[in-house]
Amino acid sequence: MSITAALGDSVAGVAAEPPRRRARRAHLFLLGPGVVYLVLFFVVPVGALLATSLYVPVPGGDVGEYQPAFHWQNYVDSLAQFWPALLRSFWFAFLATVAALVIGYPMAYVIAVRARGRKLLQGLLLVLVVAPFFTSFILRTIAWKQILADDAFVVTAMHFLHLLPADARLTATPFAVVSGLTYNFLPFMVLPIFAALERLDSRLLEAGADLYASPATTFRTVTWPLSMPGVVAGTLLVFIPAAGDYVNASLLGNNTNTTMIGQVIDARFFKVLDYPTAASLSVVLMVAILVLVGAYIRRSGTEDLL
């Protein structure tokens, strides 16, 4: 390489370096507000929650008075007392997720594939999916309480058809809680699956038919694998909030057979004023969800979602 060429490369490198530094500073500037927001409203509250979970009562103090400590026994005591509610929460969340997937996948398929090319119909169906969000979460749950009431049409019809014993009811049962969870979080299942199926190339389905594959085989080998990112995203968006929900369990259940961990945490924070127990249960719930979600994503082969 000649001396002139080497000098030219050096000059070009020096000239190109300041813009790169400016670009890095611009990136940091753009990331700054998001980082500050996460630190203030996520890292700091989680740190305070962890610290509170280790507090101990002030000797001789009033109810609700605690002092900093490293009392790890709080976790053992809280789990020993409330592990049934924790397991019940995950079980209800699992049932609601499965029900939302069974109901939501066909809805998303019809909107994304069958209604493809008919923009007006597709838009109308999407509006119907998200329409429940136009009303309050609590109002929707109260509406379910009225729908499943003892004197409502559903219960009376089931009594008439002998599908429900005469002395049986639907409110204050696990069925009511799971139904409320499924309904309230169903759009979170439909929309990600719709987004995945909308990108599905219809020529792949036609190719499956040309190769004499049955509709079931085409769905199993083509449609389902290509929609897996949406299925994984939808199941996570339903399972995670459902596991920590307490509104449905309070309004549609509110007994020992339907108590979820969210109810326990709410009562310990605001009624019993047992802050360490409430904080320790919150931490356990967060860690358990992270472990379950990580295992599920790796099992489903979609680690890129992490």
Coordinates of C-alpha atoms in Angstrom, one line a residue, residues 30-215:
L30 CA -32.8 8.5 23.3
L31 CA -32.4 5.6 25.8
G32 CA -32.1 7.9 28.8
P33 CA -35.8 8.7 29.5
G34 CA -36.7 5.0 29.2
V35 CA -33.9 3.9 31.5
V36 CA -34.8 6.6 34.1
Y37 CA -38.4 5.5 33.9
L38 CA -37.6 1.9 34.5
V39 CA -35.3 2.7 37.4
L40 CA -37.8 5.0 39.1
F41 CA -40.9 2.9 38.6
F42 CA -39.6 -0.7 38.4
V43 CA -36.1 -1.1 40.0
V44 CA -36.8 1.2 43.0
P45 CA -40.2 -0.3 43.8
V46 CA -38.9 -3.9 43.5
G47 CA -36.0 -3.0 45.7
A48 CA -38.4 -1.5 48.3
L49 CA -40.5 -4.6 48.0
L50 CA -37.6 -6.9 48.7
A51 CA -36.5 -4.8 51.7
T52 CA -40.1 -4.8 53.1
S53 CA -40.3 -8.6 52.8
L54 CA -37.5 -8.9 55.4
Y55 CA -38.9 -6.4 57.9
V56 CA -39.9 -7.4 61.5
P57 CA -42.4 -5.9 63.8
V58 CA -41.3 -3.1 66.1
P59 CA -41.1 -4.5 69.7
G60 CA -44.0 -3.1 71.6
G61 CA -45.1 -1.1 68.5
D62 CA -48.6 -0.6 67.1
V63 CA -50.2 -2.7 64.4
G64 CA -48.5 -2.0 61.1
E65 CA -45.2 -0.8 62.6
Y66 CA -42.2 -2.6 61.3
Q67 CA -38.4 -2.0 61.2
P68 CA -35.7 -3.0 58.7
A69 CA -34.1 -6.4 59.2
F70 CA -33.0 -9.5 57.4
H71 CA -35.6 -11.9 58.6
W72 CA -35.7 -14.5 55.8
Q73 CA -38.1 -16.6 57.9
N74 CA -40.9 -14.3 56.5
Y75 CA -40.7 -16.3 53.3
V76 CA -41.0 -19.6 55.0
D77 CA -43.9 -18.5 57.2
S78 CA -45.8 -16.9 54.4
L79 CA -45.5 -19.9 52.1
A80 CA -46.3 -22.3 54.9
Q81 CA -49.6 -20.4 55.5
F82 CA -50.6 -19.4 52.0
W83 CA -49.2 -22.0 49.6
P84 CA -52.7 -23.3 48.7
A85 CA -53.7 -19.9 47.4
L86 CA -50.5 -19.7 45.4
L87 CA -51.1 -23.0 43.8
R88 CA -54.7 -22.3 43.2
S89 CA -53.8 -19.0 41.4
F90 CA -51.5 -20.8 39.0
W91 CA -54.1 -23.5 38.4
F92 CA -56.8 -21.0 37.7
A93 CA -54.5 -19.0 35.4
F94 CA -53.6 -22.2 33.6
L95 CA -57.2 -23.1 33.0
A96 CA -58.1 -19.6 31.9
T97 CA -55.1 -19.6 29.5
V98 CA -56.1 -22.9 27.9
A99 CA -59.7 -21.8 27.6
A100 CA -58.6 -18.5 26.0
L101 CA -56.4 -20.4 23.6
V102 CA -59.3 -22.8 22.6
I103 CA -61.7 -19.9 22.1
G104 CA -59.3 -17.3 20.8
Y105 CA -57.3 -19.3 18.2
P106 CA -60.4 -19.9 15.9
M107 CA -61.4 -16.3 16.3
A108 CA -58.0 -15.1 15.3
Y109 CA -57.9 -17.6 12.4
V110 CA -61.2 -16.4 11.0
I111 CA -60.2 -12.8 11.2
A112 CA -56.7 -13.2 9.8
V113 CA -57.2 -15.9 7.2
R114 CA -60.8 -16.3 6.3
A115 CA -61.6 -12.6 6.3
R116 CA -58.3 -11.7 4.5
G117 CA -58.9 -9.3 1.6
R118 CA -62.2 -8.0 3.1
K119 CA -60.9 -5.1 5.0
L120 CA -64.2 -3.8 6.3
L121 CA -65.2 -7.2 7.7
Q122 CA -61.8 -7.7 9.2
G123 CA -61.8 -4.3 10.8
L124 CA -65.2 -4.8 12.2
L125 CA -64.3 -8.2 13.8
L126 CA -61.2 -6.6 15.3
V127 CA -63.3 -3.8 16.8
L128 CA -65.6 -6.4 18.3
V129 CA -62.6 -8.2 19.9
V130 CA -61.2 -5.0 21.5
A131 CA -64.7 -3.6 22.3
P132 CA -64.7 -4.9 25.9
F133 CA -61.7 -2.6 26.6
F134 CA -64.0 0.4 26.1
T135 CA -65.5 -0.4 29.5
S136 CA -64.0 -0.8 33.0
F137 CA -62.4 -4.1 34.0
I138 CA -64.4 -4.1 37.2
L139 CA -67.7 -3.3 35.4
R140 CA -67.1 -6.2 33.0
T141 CA -66.5 -8.5 36.0
I142 CA -69.6 -7.3 37.8
A143 CA -71.5 -8.0 34.6
W144 CA -70.3 -11.6 34.7
K145 CA -71.5 -11.8 38.3
Q146 CA -75.0 -10.8 37.1
I147 CA -74.9 -13.2 34.2
L148 CA -74.0 -16.1 36.5
A149 CA -76.4 -15.1 39.3
D150 CA -78.8 -17.7 40.6
D151 CA -81.9 -16.0 39.1
A152 CA -80.2 -15.2 35.7
F153 CA -81.0 -16.9 32.4
V154 CA -77.8 -19.1 32.4
V155 CA -78.5 -20.8 35.7
T156 CA -82.2 -21.1 35.2
A157 CA -81.7 -22.6 31.7
M158 CA -79.2 -25.1 33.1
H159 CA -81.6 -26.1 35.9
F160 CA -84.4 -26.5 33.3
L161 CA -82.2 -28.7 31.1
H162 CA -81.0 -30.7 34.2
L163 CA -77.4 -29.7 33.4
L164 CA -77.0 -28.3 36.9
P165 CA -78.5 -29.7 40.1
A166 CA -81.4 -27.8 41.6
D167 CA -79.5 -26.7 44.7
A168 CA -76.3 -25.8 42.8
R169 CA -75.1 -22.4 41.7
L170 CA -72.3 -20.9 39.5
T171 CA -71.3 -17.8 41.5
A172 CA -68.8 -18.2 44.2
T173 CA -67.3 -21.2 42.4
P174 CA -64.0 -21.9 40.6
F175 CA -66.0 -22.1 37.4
A176 CA -67.1 -18.5 37.8
V177 CA -63.6 -17.2 38.5
V178 CA -62.0 -19.0 35.6
S179 CA -64.8 -17.8 33.3
G180 CA -64.2 -14.2 34.4
L181 CA -60.5 -14.6 33.9
T182 CA -61.0 -16.1 30.4
Y183 CA -63.4 -13.4 29.3
N184 CA -61.4 -10.4 30.6
F185 CA -58.1 -11.6 29.1
L186 CA -59.3 -13.2 25.9
P187 CA -58.3 -10.2 23.7
F188 CA -54.7 -10.6 24.9
M189 CA -54.8 -14.0 23.3
V190 CA -56.6 -13.2 20.1
L191 CA -54.6 -10.1 19.0
P192 CA -51.0 -11.7 19.1
I193 CA -52.3 -14.8 17.3
F194 CA -54.0 -12.6 14.7
A195 CA -50.8 -10.7 14.1
A196 CA -48.9 -14.0 13.5
L197 CA -51.6 -15.5 11.2
E198 CA -51.9 -12.3 9.3
R199 CA -48.4 -12.8 8.0
L200 CA -49.2 -16.4 7.0
D201 CA -48.7 -16.8 3.2
S202 CA -51.9 -18.3 1.9
R203 CA -50.0 -20.0 -0.9
L204 CA -48.5 -22.4 1.7
L205 CA -52.1 -23.6 2.5
E206 CA -52.8 -24.0 -1.2
A207 CA -49.6 -26.0 -1.6
G208 CA -50.6 -28.3 1.2
A209 CA -53.9 -28.9 -0.6
D210 CA -52.1 -29.5 -3.9
L211 CA -50.0 -32.2 -2.1
Y212 CA -53.2 -34.0 -1.0
A213 CA -52.8 -33.1 2.6
S214 CA -56.0 -33.0 4.7
P215 CA -57.0 -29.7 6.3

